Amino acid sequence: MRELIALSRTRLDGRTLEAAGRVLEVADERYRLSGEHTVVALAGATGSGKSSLFNALAGAHRSQVGPRRPTTADPVACVWPGGMPGAEGLLHRLGVPAHRRHAPADGSAGLGGLILIDLPDHDSSATEHRAQVDRMLELVDAVIWVVDPEKYADAVLHERYLRPLAGYAEVMFVVLNQVDRLPGDAADQVVDDLRRLLDEDGLALGEHGEPGAAVLTLSAATGQGVGELREALAQFVAERGAADRRLAADVDAAAERLRSVYVARSRVGLTERAREEFDDRVAEAVGAVATGRAAERDWLRHAERACGSPWARMRGRRGRIRGAKAVVGLGAAGGAGEAAGDGRAAARPVVEQAVRAVAGEAAHGLPAPWAQAVREAAERGAYGLPEALDKVAADAEESLRAGPVVKPRWWTVAATLQGMLSVLQVVGVLWLLGALTGVVGATAWLFGLLLAVIGSVGGPALLWLCKVVARGPARRYGQDAERRLRGAAAGCGRARVLEPVAAELLRYREVREQYAVASGV
């Protein structure tokens, strides 16, 4: 429990951990004091006869008994021999005044080490008495609840004390007093009904050797059953385990109160589908699909340029020179900034939606403090993510401008063939001019026409064929560009958002495992 609190301080507020911290403080304080003593409190309602029972166990008149209500105003202690000096610290912790501390009249009687406390009435009309009872019930090792035939079913007793303290059954006795007032078999009927009510309270009863609360009947006035209670107390005290069992129950109760801030409502974690959807949204934000299509068009343009005729390449070169001059002119006119903002920047709304969606998926089912921690981790990671994605997109665009790194060999072959066809075209035209001017034989014009036709038709036909062949590689080039940009964007998003979220989920799992240890589950 101590380690659990230490692991949780950065995620849970102090008020949530305060009760568990008090349990540890109480445990530390109890263990620092005597381990040889067992502190047992007598608790009950007004008129239940607990003070009479206290005196019967002490063997003398130690606690005031009378018709005035409430009779017991301050707690009274009886410390059995072998224990008074070492019990001082425990009695001071309980707040029992020195003049209200006594020794039994009948020696040890097998109860050495017992500190018996007679508490004020839990239903006293004096609020300070009730507050004192509540405080001391948190500090004693065990409780003997004294009930009588008239008030054993009192709602205050069951709803305020027995039901909330059901987890402390192993350090609890329930004593039905004043059975001498019940005729015939009425005592058995009352005990059966009392057991039924205790069962409804969730209080385990120690029957057939099982751990739980002991239910006894007695009469403090006549002494009936007091000996059985004394024997049960002697065995209970001799075990020297009441303090451990009480503090273990305190830890269990503290763990149960913390259950809602540690135990998830459903299975938690980021599914692979959620990760893929996040990657898809981030890829959408940087325009991975559009980039792939642009890369495909660029590859086709480079292929057309490489496989075109020399004349087409010359025209393309002049066009590129004019375009560069136009861009320089725009820059001089102050339009360069607008030319740079070509829509490649990551779409902020898409990025924000992606982060919200993955944070919501990761936080689903988590207890509120841990869900908030996951969302905060995602928000911290999302800060600066659009700018990082902008850089990723700009790098991808820069690499596309340079064109394919490795140019296919068939581009060179096609360019060579285009050059040969252009040569045939030039030779054919010159041959025709020679035939017209009489430089060559007039009958040779047909050969020149054939060369010119082959050169003129072959070039466009070869370019068309190259375009058809280039579609497949261009598509693959575009898909590869899209895949690389998608991978770079996903890597950026995972490093900034998914990894911090996953780390927060891992931290929750570690704390949840520690909670399982602390709660004994």
C-alpha atoms as one frame of an Amber mdcrd trajectory, in Angstrom:
protein
   0.000   0.000   0.000   2.851   2.358   0.781   4.457   1.693  -2.600   1.094
   2.105  -4.312   0.644   5.556  -2.771   4.170   6.552  -3.802   3.542   5.459
  -7.404   0.224   7.317  -7.517   1.126  10.710  -6.060   1.794  12.279  -9.457
  -1.528  11.081 -10.877  -3.999  11.215  -7.981  -4.808  14.183  -5.805  -3.894
  14.216  -2.139  -7.491  13.941  -0.926  -7.929  10.623  -2.746  -4.867   9.120
  -1.074  -5.432  10.757   2.305  -7.476   7.931   3.847  -4.969   5.290   2.768
  -2.159   7.446   4.135  -3.924   7.647   7.489  -4.193   3.856   7.559  -0.412
   3.609   7.148   0.145   6.219   9.862  -2.129   4.318  12.238  -0.317   1.064
  11.418   3.103   2.641  11.993   1.958   4.103  15.302   0.391   0.837  16.465
   3.522  -1.187  15.629   5.775   1.289  17.406   3.809   0.661  20.592   3.522
  -2.598  22.481   3.108  -5.772  20.466   2.321  -7.784  23.572  -1.039  -6.166
  24.203  -4.450  -6.625  22.644  -6.821  -3.683  22.871 -10.470  -4.760  22.957
 -13.324  -2.256  23.170 -16.777  -2.861  24.592 -19.265  -0.958  22.439 -23.010
  -0.782  22.605 -26.130   1.304  22.853 -27.526   2.945  25.964 -28.930   0.401
  28.382 -27.295  -2.580  26.663 -25.348  -3.440  29.825 -21.827  -3.113  28.454
 -20.571  -1.380  31.601 -22.020  -4.218  33.672 -20.235  -6.681  31.424 -17.024
  -4.673  31.773 -17.264  -4.939  35.560 -18.063  -8.659  35.345 -14.942  -9.303
  33.275 -12.812  -7.063  35.526 -14.142  -8.824  38.619 -14.924  -5.547  40.371
 -16.880  -2.334  40.026 -14.638  -0.381  37.656 -17.153   1.324  35.358 -20.147
   3.291  36.601 -23.499   1.567  36.214 -26.815   3.291  36.762 -30.200   4.272
  35.350 -29.016   7.727  34.245 -28.417   7.934  30.454 -25.819   8.197  29.160
 -23.978   6.599  32.043 -20.478   6.191  30.553 -19.147   9.634  29.624 -15.415
   8.880  29.414 -13.756   5.625  28.310 -12.669   3.322  31.119  -9.722   0.930
  30.782  -8.822  -2.257  32.569  -5.311  -3.605  31.958  -4.625  -7.188  32.982
  -1.372  -7.923  34.883   1.866  -8.086  32.969   0.759  -5.193  30.910   0.238
  -1.888  32.737   3.690  -0.295  32.157   3.871  -1.293  28.507   0.259  -0.314
  27.955   0.796   3.349  28.830   1.553   4.297  25.230  -1.549   2.548  23.922
  -3.770   4.130  26.573  -2.351   7.562  25.858  -3.000   6.977  22.127  -6.599
   6.042  22.913  -7.057   9.098  25.111  -8.076   7.219  28.281  -7.549   9.537
  31.292  -5.090   8.306  33.915  -7.759   8.212  36.638  -9.901   5.944  34.436
  -7.232   3.227  34.100  -7.623   0.203  36.375  -6.333  -3.272  37.028  -8.627
  -6.333  37.370  -9.533  -7.632  40.762  -8.940 -11.300  39.981  -5.364 -11.286
  38.713  -4.489 -12.456  35.226  -7.216 -15.077  34.830  -5.540 -16.081  31.561
  -6.053 -12.608  30.095  -2.496 -11.271  30.478  -1.882  -8.527  27.938  -5.559
  -7.620  27.487  -6.544  -3.961  27.567 -10.328  -3.793  27.871 -11.983  -0.440
  27.109 -15.532   0.494  28.084 -16.644   3.029  25.464 -19.375   5.653  25.766
 -22.724   4.735  24.201 -22.640   4.895  20.396 -26.215   6.247  20.365 -25.627
   8.768  23.134 -27.557  12.030  23.008 -24.215  13.803  23.507 -22.564  14.273
  20.128 -19.074  14.382  21.703 -19.648  10.862  23.045 -20.533   9.540  19.588
 -17.485  11.265  18.086 -15.293   9.702  20.782 -16.699   6.239  20.011 -16.052
   6.653  16.277 -12.469   7.797  16.918 -11.630   4.942  19.274 -13.199   2.291
  17.060 -10.557   3.224  14.470  -7.737   2.617  16.973  -8.639  -0.509  18.942
  -7.589  -4.009  17.862 -10.969  -5.680  18.376 -14.547  -4.849  19.378 -17.135
  -6.617  21.505 -20.550  -5.359  20.416 -22.968  -5.673  23.307 -26.639  -5.787
  22.293 -29.773  -6.419  24.261 -33.103  -8.060  23.352 -34.743  -4.677  22.772
 -32.133  -2.960  20.563 -30.308  -5.803  18.790 -32.065  -4.858  15.516 -31.515
  -1.097  15.898 -30.972   0.491  12.474 -28.279   2.839  13.793 -26.198  -0.098
  15.010 -26.450  -2.042  11.760 -26.346   0.764   9.208 -23.724   2.965  10.843
 -21.423   0.353  12.373 -21.904  -3.341  11.655 -22.524  -3.070   7.915 -19.598
  -0.697   7.180 -17.344  -2.773   9.458 -18.287  -6.121   7.912 -14.690  -6.597
   6.763 -13.527  -6.638  10.386 -15.447  -9.791  11.331 -12.295 -11.635  12.454
 -11.685  -9.084  15.212 -15.270  -8.762  16.331 -17.520 -10.355  18.967 -21.291
  -9.860  19.067 -22.718 -10.523  22.540 -26.421 -10.723  23.279 -26.701  -9.528
  26.913 -29.624  -9.739  29.334 -30.740 -13.173  28.148 -32.007 -13.747  31.694
 -34.913 -11.482  30.789 -36.030 -13.810  27.940 -38.444 -16.623  28.897 -38.196
 -20.175  27.567 -36.693 -20.575  24.114 -37.083 -16.856  23.307 -33.299 -16.414
  23.661 -32.682 -18.912  20.847 -35.185 -17.121  18.625 -33.540 -13.750  19.286
 -30.081 -15.198  18.569 -31.303 -16.712  15.318 -32.797 -13.394  14.278 -29.580
 -11.607  15.305 -27.527 -14.010  13.156 -29.887 -13.339  10.248 -29.373  -9.588
  10.578 -25.600  -9.988  10.817 -25.663 -12.120   7.685 -27.636  -9.413   5.875
 -24.991  -6.927   7.003 -22.375  -9.052   5.228 -20.664  -9.935   8.494 -19.016
 -13.368   8.342 -19.765 -15.496  11.394 -17.127 -17.756  12.895 -18.851 -21.125
  12.665 -17.416 -24.618  12.100 -13.866 -23.371  12.482 -14.204 -20.672   9.816
 -12.838 -17.177  10.541 -15.461 -14.619  11.458 -17.272 -12.881  14.274 -18.193
 -14.880  17.369 -21.809 -14.638  18.513 -22.367 -15.318  22.240 -25.218 -15.021
  24.735 -24.822 -14.060  28.361 -26.179 -12.142  31.299 -23.786  -9.729  32.963
 -26.206  -9.389  35.860 -26.332 -13.114  36.736 -22.967 -14.152  35.339 -24.531
 -16.599  32.877 -22.244 -17.022  29.840 -19.588 -14.601  31.149 -17.175 -17.491
  31.643 -17.532 -18.554  27.979 -16.775 -14.993  26.877 -13.765 -14.887  29.200
 -12.432 -18.140  27.692 -12.962 -16.867  24.142 -11.138 -13.653  25.039  -8.283
 -15.584  26.656  -7.738 -17.608  23.487  -8.097 -14.497  21.326  -5.514 -12.559
  23.381  -3.108 -15.504  23.586  -2.842 -15.614  19.772  -1.324 -12.103  19.744
  -2.658 -11.610  16.208  -5.536  -9.203  16.695  -3.516  -6.084  15.838  -2.238
  -7.663  12.617  -5.702  -8.803  11.569  -7.198  -5.414  12.406  -4.567  -3.501
  10.425  -4.857  -5.948   7.523  -8.599  -5.257   7.494  -7.828  -1.515   7.537
  -5.635  -1.940   4.453  -8.335  -4.017   2.724 -10.938  -1.341   3.476  -8.635
   1.420   2.213  -7.938  -0.588  -0.952 -11.656  -1.096  -1.531 -12.276   2.645
  -1.211  -9.568   3.234  -3.826 -10.965   0.622  -6.201 -12.755   3.140  -8.410
  -9.521   5.061  -9.149  -7.469   1.970  -9.998  -9.720  -0.649 -11.575 -10.754
  -0.029 -15.173 -14.308  -0.669 -16.308 -13.110  -2.617 -19.355  -9.960  -3.812
 -21.054  -7.671  -0.859 -21.660  -4.934  -0.181 -24.175  -4.406   0.972 -27.724
  -5.599  -1.564 -30.265  -3.761  -2.037 -33.523  -6.830  -0.720 -35.315  -6.688
   2.526 -33.314  -3.006   2.902 -34.195  -3.712   2.320 -37.878  -6.556   4.832
 -37.878  -4.249   7.391 -36.260  -1.620   6.709 -38.933  -4.267   7.116 -41.648
  -5.408  10.471 -40.263  -1.849  11.751 -39.958  -1.163  10.611 -43.523  -4.303
  12.442 -44.609  -3.098  15.568 -42.823   0.159  15.658 -44.845  -1.621  14.724
 -48.080   0.123  11.390 -48.600  -2.344  10.246 -51.265  -2.098  13.512 -53.169
   1.686  13.359 -52.905   1.690   9.848 -54.349  -0.435  10.953 -57.289   1.783
  13.974 -57.845   4.838  11.692 -57.771   3.200   9.458 -60.344   2.535  12.458
 -62.617   6.087  13.709 -62.095   7.497  10.315 -63.038   5.395  10.290 -66.224
   6.538  13.831 -67.012  10.185  12.879 -66.516   9.660   9.769 -68.657   8.016
  11.826 -71.408  10.839  14.335 -71.276  13.514  11.618 -71.361  11.843   9.619
 -74.137  10.743  12.572 -76.283  12.354  13.775 -79.461  15.294  16.200 -79.334
  12.959  18.926 -80.568  10.519  18.297 -77.693  13.352  18.337 -75.169  14.561
  21.669 -76.566  11.053  23.136 -76.284  10.733  21.802 -72.711  14.082  23.315
 -71.741  13.048  26.746 -73.029   9.730  26.454 -71.146  11.497  25.601 -67.906
  13.823  28.593 -68.335  10.849  30.911 -68.883   9.090  29.403 -65.826  12.159
  29.956 -63.648  12.341  33.578 -64.755   8.663  34.015 -63.945   9.196  32.624
 -60.440  12.136  34.988 -59.924   9.905  37.850 -61.015   7.231  36.809 -58.538
   9.815  36.693 -55.754  10.977  40.185 -56.613   7.362  41.356 -56.520   6.815
  39.854 -53.078   4.875  36.784 -54.227   7.477  34.186 -53.346   5.846  33.560
 -49.952   2.551  32.754 -51.615   4.276  30.425 -54.089   5.851  28.566 -51.171
   2.490  28.149 -49.428   1.237  25.608 -51.932  -1.083  23.750 -49.603   1.478
  21.186 -48.439   1.207  22.282 -44.798  -0.374  19.673 -42.549  -4.100  20.212
 -42.050  -4.426  21.362 -38.421  -8.045  20.247 -37.919  -7.239  16.754 -39.189
  -4.241  16.482 -36.837  -6.313  17.686 -33.870  -9.069  15.217 -34.703  -6.551
  12.378 -34.968  -5.072  13.210 -31.555  -8.495  13.504 -29.909  -9.637  10.210
 -31.397  -6.580   8.218 -30.324  -6.602   9.813 -26.857 -10.287   8.949 -26.443
  -9.650   5.369 -27.532  -6.704   5.005 -25.138  -8.598   6.567 -22.225 -11.760
   4.523 -22.763 -12.633   2.519 -19.675  -9.830   3.961 -17.544 -10.550   5.419
 -14.106 -11.002   9.186 -14.343  -7.541  10.278 -13.061  -5.692   7.947 -15.407
  -7.936   8.805 -18.358  -7.118  12.462 -17.749  -3.393  11.640 -17.581  -3.623
   9.834 -20.936  -5.395  12.778 -22.561  -2.832  15.213 -21.171   0.006  13.042
 -22.507  -1.606  13.083 -25.950  -2.117  16.854 -25.819   1.506  17.447 -24.809
   2.679  15.255 -27.645   0.387  17.012 -30.116   2.004  20.367 -29.335   4.250
  21.125 -32.309   3.087  18.059 -34.238   1.598  20.045 -37.177   4.894  21.915
 -37.633   6.831  18.649 -37.560   4.480  17.180 -40.153   4.944  20.298 -42.269
   8.672  19.601 -42.355   8.079  15.963 -43.279   5.811  17.044 -46.153   8.318
  19.687 -47.307  11.144  17.131 -47.359   8.986  14.766 -49.402   8.150  17.543
 -51.865  11.807  18.493 -52.200  12.751  14.917 -53.029  10.013  14.767 -55.672
  11.297  17.908 -57.378  14.636  16.213 -57.963  12.919  13.433 -59.878  13.704
   9.729 -59.756  17.076   9.000 -58.217  17.657   6.006 -60.478  16.485   6.515
 -64.072  15.433   3.386 -65.987  17.811   2.211 -68.703  15.060   2.022 -71.249
  14.786   5.814 -71.043  18.299   5.975 -72.485  17.416   3.418 -75.169  14.260
   5.351 -76.079  16.203   8.635 -76.164  18.792   7.018 -78.478  16.069   5.714
 -80.768  14.415   9.143 -80.758  17.748  10.640 -81.782  18.117   8.129 -84.616
  14.559   8.807 -85.801  15.237  12.551 -85.695  18.346  11.967 -87.795  16.283
   9.928 -90.297  13.742  12.749 -90.367  16.449  15.353 -91.095  18.137  13.137
 -93.708  14.801  12.436 -95.397  13.966  16.151 -95.581  17.407  16.969 -96.971
  17.090  14.124 -99.463  13.764  15.523-100.665  15.289  19.000-100.996  18.152
  17.473-102.961  15.697  15.728-105.246  13.792  18.960-105.802  16.961  20.950
-106.532  18.503  18.225-108.705  21.427  17.532-106.376  20.351  13.877-106.310
  18.519  11.943-108.936  14.906  12.935-109.423  13.872   9.329-109.072  15.395
   9.142-105.531  12.781  11.400-103.966  10.774   8.357-102.907  13.648   7.190
-100.684  13.861  10.607 -99.061  10.121  10.663 -98.495  10.338   7.251 -96.872
  13.078   8.403 -94.487  11.162  11.586 -93.602   7.949   9.663 -92.947   9.722
   7.082 -90.780  11.430   9.837 -88.756   8.271  11.954 -88.416   5.854   9.125
 -87.559   8.270   6.921 -85.622   9.095   9.600 -83.037   5.506  10.183 -81.821
   4.762   6.474 -82.065   7.763   5.642 -79.897   6.778   8.352 -77.399   3.233
   6.933 -77.195   4.641   3.462 -76.619   6.936   4.821 -73.898   3.966   6.461
 -72.165   2.082   3.167 -72.180   5.084   1.313 -70.771   5.684   4.062 -68.177
   2.266   3.786 -66.529   3.145   0.760 -64.427   6.492   2.062 -63.111   4.962
   5.510 -62.562   2.192   4.016 -60.458   4.690   2.048 -58.405   6.835   5.162
 -57.997   3.800   7.124 -56.776   2.807   4.356 -54.372   6.351   4.213 -53.030
   6.366   8.002 -52.531   3.008   7.801 -50.742   4.265   4.927 -48.594   7.452
   6.787 -47.644   5.562   9.961 -46.739   2.955   7.953 -44.846   5.697   6.137
 -42.932   7.549   9.356 -42.110   4.344  11.066 -40.934   3.283   8.015 -38.927
   6.714   7.806 -37.313   6.498  11.461 -36.348   2.984  11.035 -34.938   3.832
   7.864 -33.049   6.942   9.362 -31.487   5.113  12.497 -30.345   1.684  11.123
 -29.429   1.381   7.338 -29.379   4.576   6.629 -27.442   3.740   9.055 -24.585
   0.215   7.621 -24.479   1.572   4.064 -24.435   4.001   5.040 -21.654   1.100
   6.420 -19.606  -0.884   3.215 -20.149   2.138   1.171 -19.086   2.437   3.273
 -15.954  -1.246   2.624 -15.210  -0.745  -1.132 -15.651   2.194  -1.082 -13.232
   0.147   0.818 -10.651  -2.843  -1.459 -11.262  -0.660  -4.507 -10.587   0.589
  -2.882  -7.391  -3.017  -2.198  -6.398  -3.803  -5.887  -6.935  -0.982  -6.758
  -4.519  -2.081  -4.169  -1.963  -5.716  -5.240  -2.131  -4.846  -8.940  -1.939
  -6.586  -9.769  -5.226
